[in-house]
Amino acid sequence: MALPDLAALEADARRELAAASDAAALDGWRTRYLGRKGRLTGVLRGVRDLPAADRPAIGKGANALKGTLEAAFDERREALLRGASVAQAAASVDVTLPARSLPQGQLHPVTLTRRAMEGVFREMGFDIVEGPEVEWDSYNFDRLRIPRDHPARDMWDTIWIDPEDAGGPAEGAEPPPRRLLRTHTSPMQIRYLETHRPPIRVIVPGACYRYEATDATHEWMLTQIEGLVIDEGVSFPNLKGTLESFVHRFLGPDLETRFRCDYFPFVEPGAELGIRWGGRWLEVLGAGMVHPEIIEAAGLDPERYTGFAFGMGVERFAMLRYGIDDIRYFYANDLRFLEQFRGSAT
Ligand code: YSA
């Protein structure tokens, strides 16, 4: 009796297994080689009929081949399953479906308000420029007639960037310049006058910062719109008319306004504007006639040129525009509040 050729059996099995490319072919292969009537099973069963001398080697070899073929079968089956799931996933992508929408951002209500205010000023003939938020103390204070140690500096609680020179300047020496987060947009009056000549009609929107406790009408970060108008023959009635015209265009003609005297070192005279807000008045801006010394320091003849300036609080205008009674909602980052402005016009 011829001995079984295990090497030939293995070669056949491996070739056919590699060619099996679906579940039915795999099943067929298993039946053919490892099933009850399979080729390898037949060899194992026939071991007992072999000559005694051949039994151990063939029995051992056939058993080892059984393990090898079972492992090869598992490997092949897994490879086929992996390939099938990739193909299935590819087939299940429906490119005609509408894309899943991503959450979309929107403009902040203060930005919407600022842009709407800019639009009204543009219609009124103003140019728009911006200036640095990190400012030198000379622009924020000194050149606006607020020297060091002047009590008027206390009007603006300041967030300094450079520390105060601990030892102080040597006797008779100028103190070193210091940077701060600008407390108002007024320093841009000085910067603009350095590079422009009248007629000047410009607004400067931007963020300002104050080391200030917050309450319903005060934030430590605020947005201002500075205004500067300089020309021959500009008068206080021009200031009043411009501001009232702006406020009525922006918030409506029925609004009640109130001008009162106010003090700012860089104007003479100075004023503030309040708007009726429920049962009380909300101060929305400071203003005044540009101080003649500032006009002169800019190299202009104050006998010939006069002007006015103002600084508006954009958050306060946003409160009036949207009927919001607490400024702190704007920067609390609560989406339930902010999402109410989705789709609002500027
Ligand atoms: C005055 C005269 C000028 O010729 C030009 C500008 C000015 C305004 C001056 N620079 C200034 O900052 N004045 S102010 O301190 O009274 O602020 C002006 C406006 O900014 C206020 O009327 C208010 O509307 C807003 N504001 C001030 N501090 C605020 C604030 N808004 C929110 N939070 C704060 N902490």
Short mmCIF file of C-alpha atoms and ligand atoms in Angstrom, two decimals:
data_model
loop_
_atom_site.label_atom_id
_atom_site.label_comp_id
_atom_site.label_asym_id
_atom_site.label_seq_id
_atom_site.Cartn_x
_atom_site.Cartn_y
_atom_site.Cartn_z
CA MET A 1 0.00 0.00 0.00
CA ALA A 2 1.34 3.39 -1.03
CA LEU A 3 1.99 5.84 1.74
CA PRO A 4 -0.05 9.11 1.65
CA ASP A 5 1.83 12.04 0.07
CA LEU A 6 1.34 14.76 2.70
CA ALA A 7 3.44 17.32 0.83
CA ALA A 8 1.28 16.99 -2.31
CA LEU A 9 -1.87 17.20 -0.18
CA GLU A 10 -0.66 20.39 1.48
CA ALA A 11 0.31 21.95 -1.85
CA ASP A 12 -3.15 21.21 -3.32
CA ALA A 13 -4.90 22.49 -0.21
CA ARG A 14 -2.97 25.77 -0.16
CA ARG A 15 -3.50 26.43 -3.86
CA GLU A 16 -7.22 25.85 -3.65
CA LEU A 17 -7.55 27.87 -0.46
CA ALA A 18 -5.84 30.83 -2.08
CA ALA A 19 -8.30 30.59 -4.98
CA ALA A 20 -11.37 30.50 -2.69
CA SER A 21 -12.78 34.02 -2.83
CA ASP A 22 -16.18 33.76 -1.14
CA ALA A 23 -17.94 32.00 1.70
CA ALA A 24 -19.28 29.16 -0.48
CA ALA A 25 -15.83 28.41 -1.93
CA LEU A 26 -14.34 28.42 1.59
CA ASP A 27 -17.01 26.01 2.82
CA GLY A 28 -16.37 23.73 -0.12
CA TRP A 29 -12.66 23.73 0.59
CA ARG A 30 -13.18 22.86 4.21
CA THR A 31 -15.45 19.97 3.30
CA ARG A 32 -12.94 18.71 0.74
CA TYR A 33 -9.96 18.70 3.07
CA LEU A 34 -11.11 18.79 6.67
CA GLY A 35 -14.70 17.47 6.45
CA ARG A 36 -15.80 14.01 7.55
CA LYS A 37 -15.02 12.62 4.13
CA GLY A 38 -12.24 15.10 3.42
CA ARG A 39 -8.81 14.19 2.05
CA LEU A 40 -6.88 14.85 5.22
CA THR A 41 -9.49 13.19 7.39
CA GLY A 42 -9.16 10.15 5.14
CA VAL A 43 -5.41 10.08 5.67
CA LEU A 44 -5.81 10.29 9.44
CA ARG A 45 -8.37 7.51 9.42
CA GLY A 46 -6.10 5.29 7.28
CA VAL A 47 -3.12 5.58 9.62
CA ARG A 48 -4.21 2.53 11.57
CA ASP A 49 -4.08 0.42 8.35
CA LEU A 50 -0.48 1.43 7.60
CA PRO A 51 2.51 -0.76 8.32
CA ALA A 52 3.43 -0.33 11.97
CA ALA A 53 6.80 1.22 11.10
CA ASP A 54 5.20 4.06 9.09
CA ARG A 55 2.37 4.87 11.46
CA PRO A 56 4.12 7.24 13.88
CA ALA A 57 5.69 9.48 11.18
CA ILE A 58 2.59 9.68 8.99
CA GLY A 59 0.25 10.08 11.98
CA LYS A 60 2.33 12.89 13.40
CA GLY A 61 2.74 14.58 10.02
CA ALA A 62 -0.98 14.35 9.24
CA ASN A 63 -1.96 15.78 12.63
CA ALA A 64 0.47 18.66 12.23
CA LEU A 65 -0.88 19.31 8.75
CA LYS A 66 -4.42 19.40 10.16
CA GLY A 67 -3.43 22.24 12.53
CA THR A 68 -1.61 24.04 9.72
CA LEU A 69 -4.59 23.84 7.36
CA GLU A 70 -7.07 24.90 10.03
CA ALA A 71 -4.94 27.99 10.79
CA ALA A 72 -4.61 28.73 7.06
CA PHE A 73 -8.39 28.44 6.72
CA ASP A 74 -9.03 30.90 9.60
CA GLU A 75 -6.55 33.36 8.17
CA ARG A 76 -8.08 33.18 4.71
CA ARG A 77 -11.60 33.60 6.09
CA GLU A 78 -10.60 36.71 8.07
CA ALA A 79 -8.89 38.25 5.09
CA LEU A 80 -12.03 37.71 3.01
CA LEU A 81 -14.25 39.22 5.76
CA ARG A 82 -12.02 42.30 6.04
CA GLY A 83 -12.09 42.84 2.32
CA ALA A 84 -15.85 42.42 2.25
CA SER A 85 -16.47 45.00 4.96
CA VAL A 86 -14.28 47.57 3.19
CA ALA A 87 -16.12 46.93 -0.05
CA GLN A 88 -19.44 47.09 1.75
CA ALA A 89 -18.59 50.42 3.36
CA ALA A 90 -17.53 51.81 0.02
CA ALA A 91 -20.78 50.65 -1.53
CA SER A 92 -22.86 52.21 1.27
CA VAL A 93 -21.58 55.81 0.79
CA ASP A 94 -24.40 57.64 -0.91
CA VAL A 95 -22.84 60.64 -2.54
CA THR A 96 -26.24 62.05 -3.43
CA LEU A 97 -27.20 62.62 0.23
CA PRO A 98 -27.12 66.26 1.41
CA ALA A 99 -24.01 67.07 3.49
CA ARG A 100 -24.33 67.04 7.27
CA SER A 101 -24.46 70.65 8.43
CA LEU A 102 -21.73 71.97 10.72
CA PRO A 103 -22.56 74.36 13.54
CA GLN A 104 -22.12 77.86 12.14
CA GLY A 105 -20.81 80.91 13.89
CA GLN A 106 -22.44 84.30 13.68
CA LEU A 107 -21.55 87.91 14.36
CA HIS A 108 -21.62 89.06 17.98
CA PRO A 109 -24.40 91.57 18.82
CA VAL A 110 -21.79 94.20 19.71
CA THR A 111 -20.12 93.69 16.31
CA LEU A 112 -23.52 93.97 14.61
CA THR A 113 -24.19 97.20 16.50
CA ARG A 114 -20.74 98.62 15.81
CA ARG A 115 -21.12 97.95 12.07
CA ALA A 116 -24.58 99.51 12.00
CA MET A 117 -23.24 102.61 13.78
CA GLU A 118 -20.37 102.82 11.31
CA GLY A 119 -22.90 102.65 8.47
CA VAL A 120 -24.77 105.68 9.80
CA PHE A 121 -21.54 107.64 10.24
CA ARG A 122 -20.46 106.74 6.73
CA GLU A 123 -23.74 108.16 5.43
CA MET A 124 -22.97 111.31 7.41
CA GLY A 125 -19.64 111.71 5.59
CA PHE A 126 -17.18 110.26 8.13
CA ASP A 127 -14.09 108.22 7.26
CA ILE A 128 -13.31 105.17 9.41
CA VAL A 129 -9.84 104.36 10.78
CA GLU A 130 -8.52 102.11 13.53
CA GLY A 131 -5.69 102.45 16.04
CA PRO A 132 -3.59 100.32 18.40
CA GLU A 133 -5.12 98.74 21.49
CA VAL A 134 -1.70 98.62 23.16
CA GLU A 135 -0.87 102.30 23.55
CA TRP A 136 1.83 104.54 25.03
CA ASP A 137 0.90 106.53 28.10
CA SER A 138 1.89 109.72 26.26
CA TYR A 139 -0.93 109.22 23.71
CA ASN A 140 -3.48 107.84 26.15
CA PHE A 141 -2.84 110.55 28.73
CA ASP A 142 -0.08 113.21 28.45
CA ARG A 143 -0.83 114.59 25.01
CA LEU A 144 -4.51 114.64 25.92
CA ARG A 145 -3.56 117.08 28.68
CA ILE A 146 -3.55 114.45 31.42
CA PRO A 147 0.01 114.57 32.79
CA ARG A 148 1.44 112.06 35.23
CA ASP A 149 0.20 112.68 38.76
CA HIS A 150 -2.74 114.71 37.49
CA PRO A 151 -5.89 113.64 39.35
CA ALA A 152 -7.72 113.27 36.01
CA ARG A 153 -5.77 110.05 35.43
CA ASP A 154 -7.94 108.52 38.11
CA MET A 155 -10.95 108.90 35.79
CA TRP A 156 -9.64 105.90 33.87
CA ASP A 157 -8.62 102.84 35.87
CA THR A 158 -5.75 101.54 33.85
CA ILE A 159 -4.42 98.12 32.89
CA TRP A 160 -0.68 98.70 32.52
CA ILE A 161 1.58 96.54 30.42
CA ASP A 162 4.90 97.98 31.51
CA PRO A 163 5.48 98.18 35.27
CA GLU A 164 6.09 101.52 36.90
CA ASP A 165 9.78 102.24 37.20
CA ALA A 166 10.28 101.08 40.78
CA GLY A 167 13.07 103.49 41.69
CA GLY A 168 11.47 106.39 39.84
CA PRO A 169 13.40 108.53 37.36
CA ALA A 170 16.64 110.17 38.34
CA GLU A 171 16.21 113.73 39.51
CA GLY A 172 15.20 116.00 36.65
CA ALA A 173 14.99 113.08 34.18
CA GLU A 174 11.91 112.22 32.17
CA PRO A 175 10.16 109.06 33.38
CA PRO A 176 10.45 106.21 30.85
CA PRO A 177 7.48 105.70 28.54
CA ARG A 178 5.01 102.99 29.60
CA ARG A 179 2.57 100.92 27.60
CA LEU A 180 -0.98 100.16 28.63
CA LEU A 181 -4.21 98.76 27.20
CA ARG A 182 -5.82 101.95 25.97
CA THR A 183 -8.56 103.14 28.31
CA HIS A 184 -10.38 105.02 25.54
CA THR A 185 -10.12 105.63 21.79
CA SER A 186 -9.19 109.31 22.29
CA PRO A 187 -5.42 108.71 21.79
CA MET A 188 -6.28 108.24 18.11
CA GLN A 189 -7.22 111.95 17.98
CA ILE A 190 -3.54 112.74 18.55
CA ARG A 191 -2.26 110.04 16.18
CA TYR A 192 -4.64 111.10 13.41
CA LEU A 193 -3.65 114.76 13.78
CA GLU A 194 0.00 113.77 13.34
CA THR A 195 -0.65 112.63 9.79
CA HIS A 196 -3.74 114.49 8.57
CA ARG A 197 -4.75 118.12 7.95
CA PRO A 198 -8.24 119.63 8.07
CA PRO A 199 -10.91 119.23 6.96
CA ILE A 200 -11.03 116.18 9.23
CA ARG A 201 -14.16 114.10 9.76
CA VAL A 202 -13.28 110.64 11.03
CA ILE A 203 -14.50 107.95 13.41
CA VAL A 204 -12.30 105.39 15.21
CA PRO A 205 -14.05 102.25 16.45
CA GLY A 206 -12.24 99.80 18.72
CA ALA A 207 -11.82 97.97 22.00
CA CYS A 208 -10.76 99.69 25.22
CA TYR A 209 -9.90 98.25 28.61
CA ARG A 210 -10.34 99.46 32.15
CA TYR A 211 -9.40 97.98 35.48
CA GLU A 212 -12.96 98.34 36.60
CA ALA A 213 -15.51 96.41 38.64
CA THR A 214 -18.38 95.32 36.43
CA ASP A 215 -22.04 96.12 36.97
CA ALA A 216 -25.17 96.38 34.79
CA THR A 217 -23.69 99.24 32.72
CA HIS A 218 -19.92 98.70 33.09
CA GLU A 219 -17.60 96.06 31.68
CA TRP A 220 -13.81 95.93 31.98
CA MET A 221 -13.58 95.56 28.21
CA LEU A 222 -15.68 97.96 26.18
CA THR A 223 -15.97 99.16 22.61
CA GLN A 224 -15.86 102.83 21.79
CA ILE A 225 -16.37 104.87 18.66
CA GLU A 226 -14.28 107.99 18.76
CA GLY A 227 -15.26 110.89 16.52
CA LEU A 228 -13.10 113.83 15.44
CA VAL A 229 -14.19 116.78 13.32
CA ILE A 230 -11.81 119.70 12.68
CA ASP A 231 -12.27 122.48 10.17
CA GLU A 232 -12.69 126.23 9.96
CA GLY A 233 -15.77 127.49 11.77
CA VAL A 234 -16.80 124.27 13.57
CA SER A 235 -18.96 125.20 16.58
CA PHE A 236 -20.68 123.66 19.58
CA PRO A 237 -24.06 123.66 17.77
CA ASN A 238 -22.39 121.49 15.09
CA LEU A 239 -21.37 119.04 17.84
CA LYS A 240 -24.87 118.95 19.27
CA GLY A 241 -26.55 118.68 15.89
CA THR A 242 -24.24 115.89 14.69
CA LEU A 243 -24.72 113.78 17.80
CA GLU A 244 -28.49 114.25 17.96
CA SER A 245 -28.79 113.50 14.29
CA PHE A 246 -26.74 110.31 14.74
CA VAL A 247 -28.72 109.10 17.73
CA HIS A 248 -32.08 109.67 16.04
CA ARG A 249 -30.98 108.03 12.81
CA PHE A 250 -29.63 105.05 14.69
CA LEU A 251 -32.23 104.48 17.38
CA GLY A 252 -35.32 106.26 16.02
CA PRO A 253 -36.79 109.76 16.07
CA ASP A 254 -38.82 109.42 19.27
CA LEU A 255 -35.88 108.96 21.56
CA GLU A 256 -35.45 111.36 24.46
CA THR A 257 -31.90 112.75 24.86
CA ARG A 258 -30.21 114.89 27.49
CA PHE A 259 -26.97 116.93 27.17
CA ARG A 260 -25.17 117.78 30.37
CA CYS A 261 -21.86 119.43 31.18
CA ASP A 262 -18.99 117.05 31.79
CA TYR A 263 -15.28 117.43 32.31
CA PHE A 264 -12.56 115.98 30.09
CA PRO A 265 -9.10 117.60 30.12
CA PHE A 266 -8.85 117.48 26.31
CA VAL A 267 -12.00 119.49 25.58
CA GLU A 268 -13.39 122.88 26.45
CA PRO A 269 -16.31 122.88 27.03
CA GLY A 270 -17.16 119.23 27.68
CA ALA A 271 -20.48 117.41 27.64
CA GLU A 272 -22.09 114.01 28.03
CA LEU A 273 -25.16 112.66 26.31
CA GLY A 274 -27.78 110.57 28.09
CA ILE A 275 -30.65 108.64 26.55
CA ARG A 276 -33.92 107.88 28.35
CA TRP A 277 -33.78 104.22 29.33
CA GLY A 278 -36.88 102.98 31.10
CA GLY A 279 -37.28 105.22 34.13
CA ARG A 280 -33.71 106.51 34.07
CA TRP A 281 -30.97 107.96 31.86
CA LEU A 282 -28.20 105.92 30.29
CA GLU A 283 -24.98 107.84 29.57
CA VAL A 284 -23.88 106.84 26.08
CA LEU A 285 -21.02 109.21 25.27
CA GLY A 286 -18.62 111.93 26.33
CA ALA A 287 -17.85 114.83 23.99
CA GLY A 288 -16.66 118.40 23.70
CA MET A 289 -14.89 121.08 21.69
CA VAL A 290 -11.29 120.01 21.05
CA HIS A 291 -9.04 121.96 23.41
CA PRO A 292 -7.15 124.76 21.58
CA GLU A 293 -3.86 123.52 23.05
CA ILE A 294 -4.36 120.16 21.30
CA ILE A 295 -5.06 121.91 18.02
CA GLU A 296 -1.97 124.04 18.47
CA ALA A 297 0.21 121.04 19.43
CA ALA A 298 -0.84 119.48 16.11
CA GLY A 299 0.71 122.47 14.31
CA LEU A 300 -2.62 124.12 13.47
CA ASP A 301 -3.71 127.69 14.23
CA PRO A 302 -6.45 127.44 16.90
CA GLU A 303 -7.74 130.87 15.85
CA ARG A 304 -8.49 129.44 12.45
CA TYR A 305 -9.35 125.81 13.16
CA THR A 306 -11.82 124.53 15.68
CA GLY A 307 -13.34 121.13 16.15
CA PHE A 308 -15.30 118.72 18.26
CA ALA A 309 -14.75 115.16 19.38
CA PHE A 310 -16.76 112.43 21.07
CA GLY A 311 -16.36 108.93 22.46
CA MET A 312 -19.40 106.63 22.31
CA GLY A 313 -19.93 103.39 24.21
CA VAL A 314 -20.98 100.78 21.63
CA GLU A 315 -22.21 98.25 24.23
CA ARG A 316 -24.51 100.93 25.66
CA PHE A 317 -25.96 101.57 22.19
CA ALA A 318 -26.38 97.81 21.76
CA MET A 319 -28.30 97.67 25.05
CA LEU A 320 -30.67 100.37 23.81
CA ARG A 321 -30.96 98.85 20.34
CA TYR A 322 -31.87 95.35 21.57
CA GLY A 323 -33.56 96.24 24.87
CA ILE A 324 -30.94 94.53 27.06
CA ASP A 325 -30.83 95.67 30.66
CA ASP A 326 -27.44 94.26 31.71
CA ILE A 327 -24.20 94.79 29.77
CA ARG A 328 -22.66 91.63 31.27
CA TYR A 329 -24.77 89.39 29.02
CA PHE A 330 -22.62 90.43 26.06
CA TYR A 331 -19.40 88.84 27.27
CA ALA A 332 -20.73 85.99 29.44
CA ASN A 333 -20.39 83.64 26.41
CA ASP A 334 -23.82 82.12 26.99
CA LEU A 335 -25.00 80.71 23.64
CA ARG A 336 -28.65 80.91 24.75
CA PHE A 337 -28.22 84.68 24.79
CA LEU A 338 -25.94 85.06 21.77
CA GLU A 339 -27.95 82.81 19.45
CA GLN A 340 -30.92 85.15 19.68
CA PHE A 341 -29.03 87.49 17.36
CA ARG A 342 -28.61 84.90 14.60
CA GLY A 343 -29.61 86.45 11.33
CA SER A 344 -29.99 89.96 12.80
CA ALA A 345 -29.24 92.70 10.33
CA THR A 346 -26.17 94.81 10.95
C1 YSA B 1 -14.77 112.82 25.62
C2 YSA B 1 -14.45 114.00 24.94
C3 YSA B 1 -13.90 113.90 23.68
O1 YSA B 1 -13.57 115.04 23.04
C4 YSA B 1 -13.72 112.68 23.05
C5 YSA B 1 -14.01 111.51 23.74
C6 YSA B 1 -14.54 111.59 25.01
C7 YSA B 1 -14.85 110.35 25.76
C8 YSA B 1 -13.73 109.93 26.68
N1 YSA B 1 -12.54 109.51 25.95
C9 YSA B 1 -14.19 108.77 27.53
O2 YSA B 1 -13.70 107.66 27.43
N2 YSA B 1 -15.20 109.08 28.35
S1 YSA B 1 -15.96 108.02 29.27
O3 YSA B 1 -15.05 107.40 30.17
O4 YSA B 1 -17.08 108.68 29.88
O5 YSA B 1 -16.49 106.89 28.30
C10 YSA B 1 -17.26 107.26 27.16
C11 YSA B 1 -18.39 106.28 26.99
O6 YSA B 1 -17.90 104.96 26.95
C12 YSA B 1 -19.37 106.29 28.16
O7 YSA B 1 -20.33 107.30 27.97
C13 YSA B 1 -19.97 104.92 28.04
O8 YSA B 1 -20.97 104.92 27.05
C14 YSA B 1 -18.81 104.10 27.60
N3 YSA B 1 -18.15 103.46 28.72
C15 YSA B 1 -17.23 103.99 29.55
N4 YSA B 1 -16.83 103.10 30.46
C16 YSA B 1 -17.50 101.96 30.22
C17 YSA B 1 -18.34 102.20 29.13
N5 YSA B 1 -19.15 101.24 28.62
C18 YSA B 1 -19.12 100.06 29.23
N6 YSA B 1 -18.34 99.74 30.27
C19 YSA B 1 -17.52 100.67 30.79
N7 YSA B 1 -16.75 100.36 31.83
#
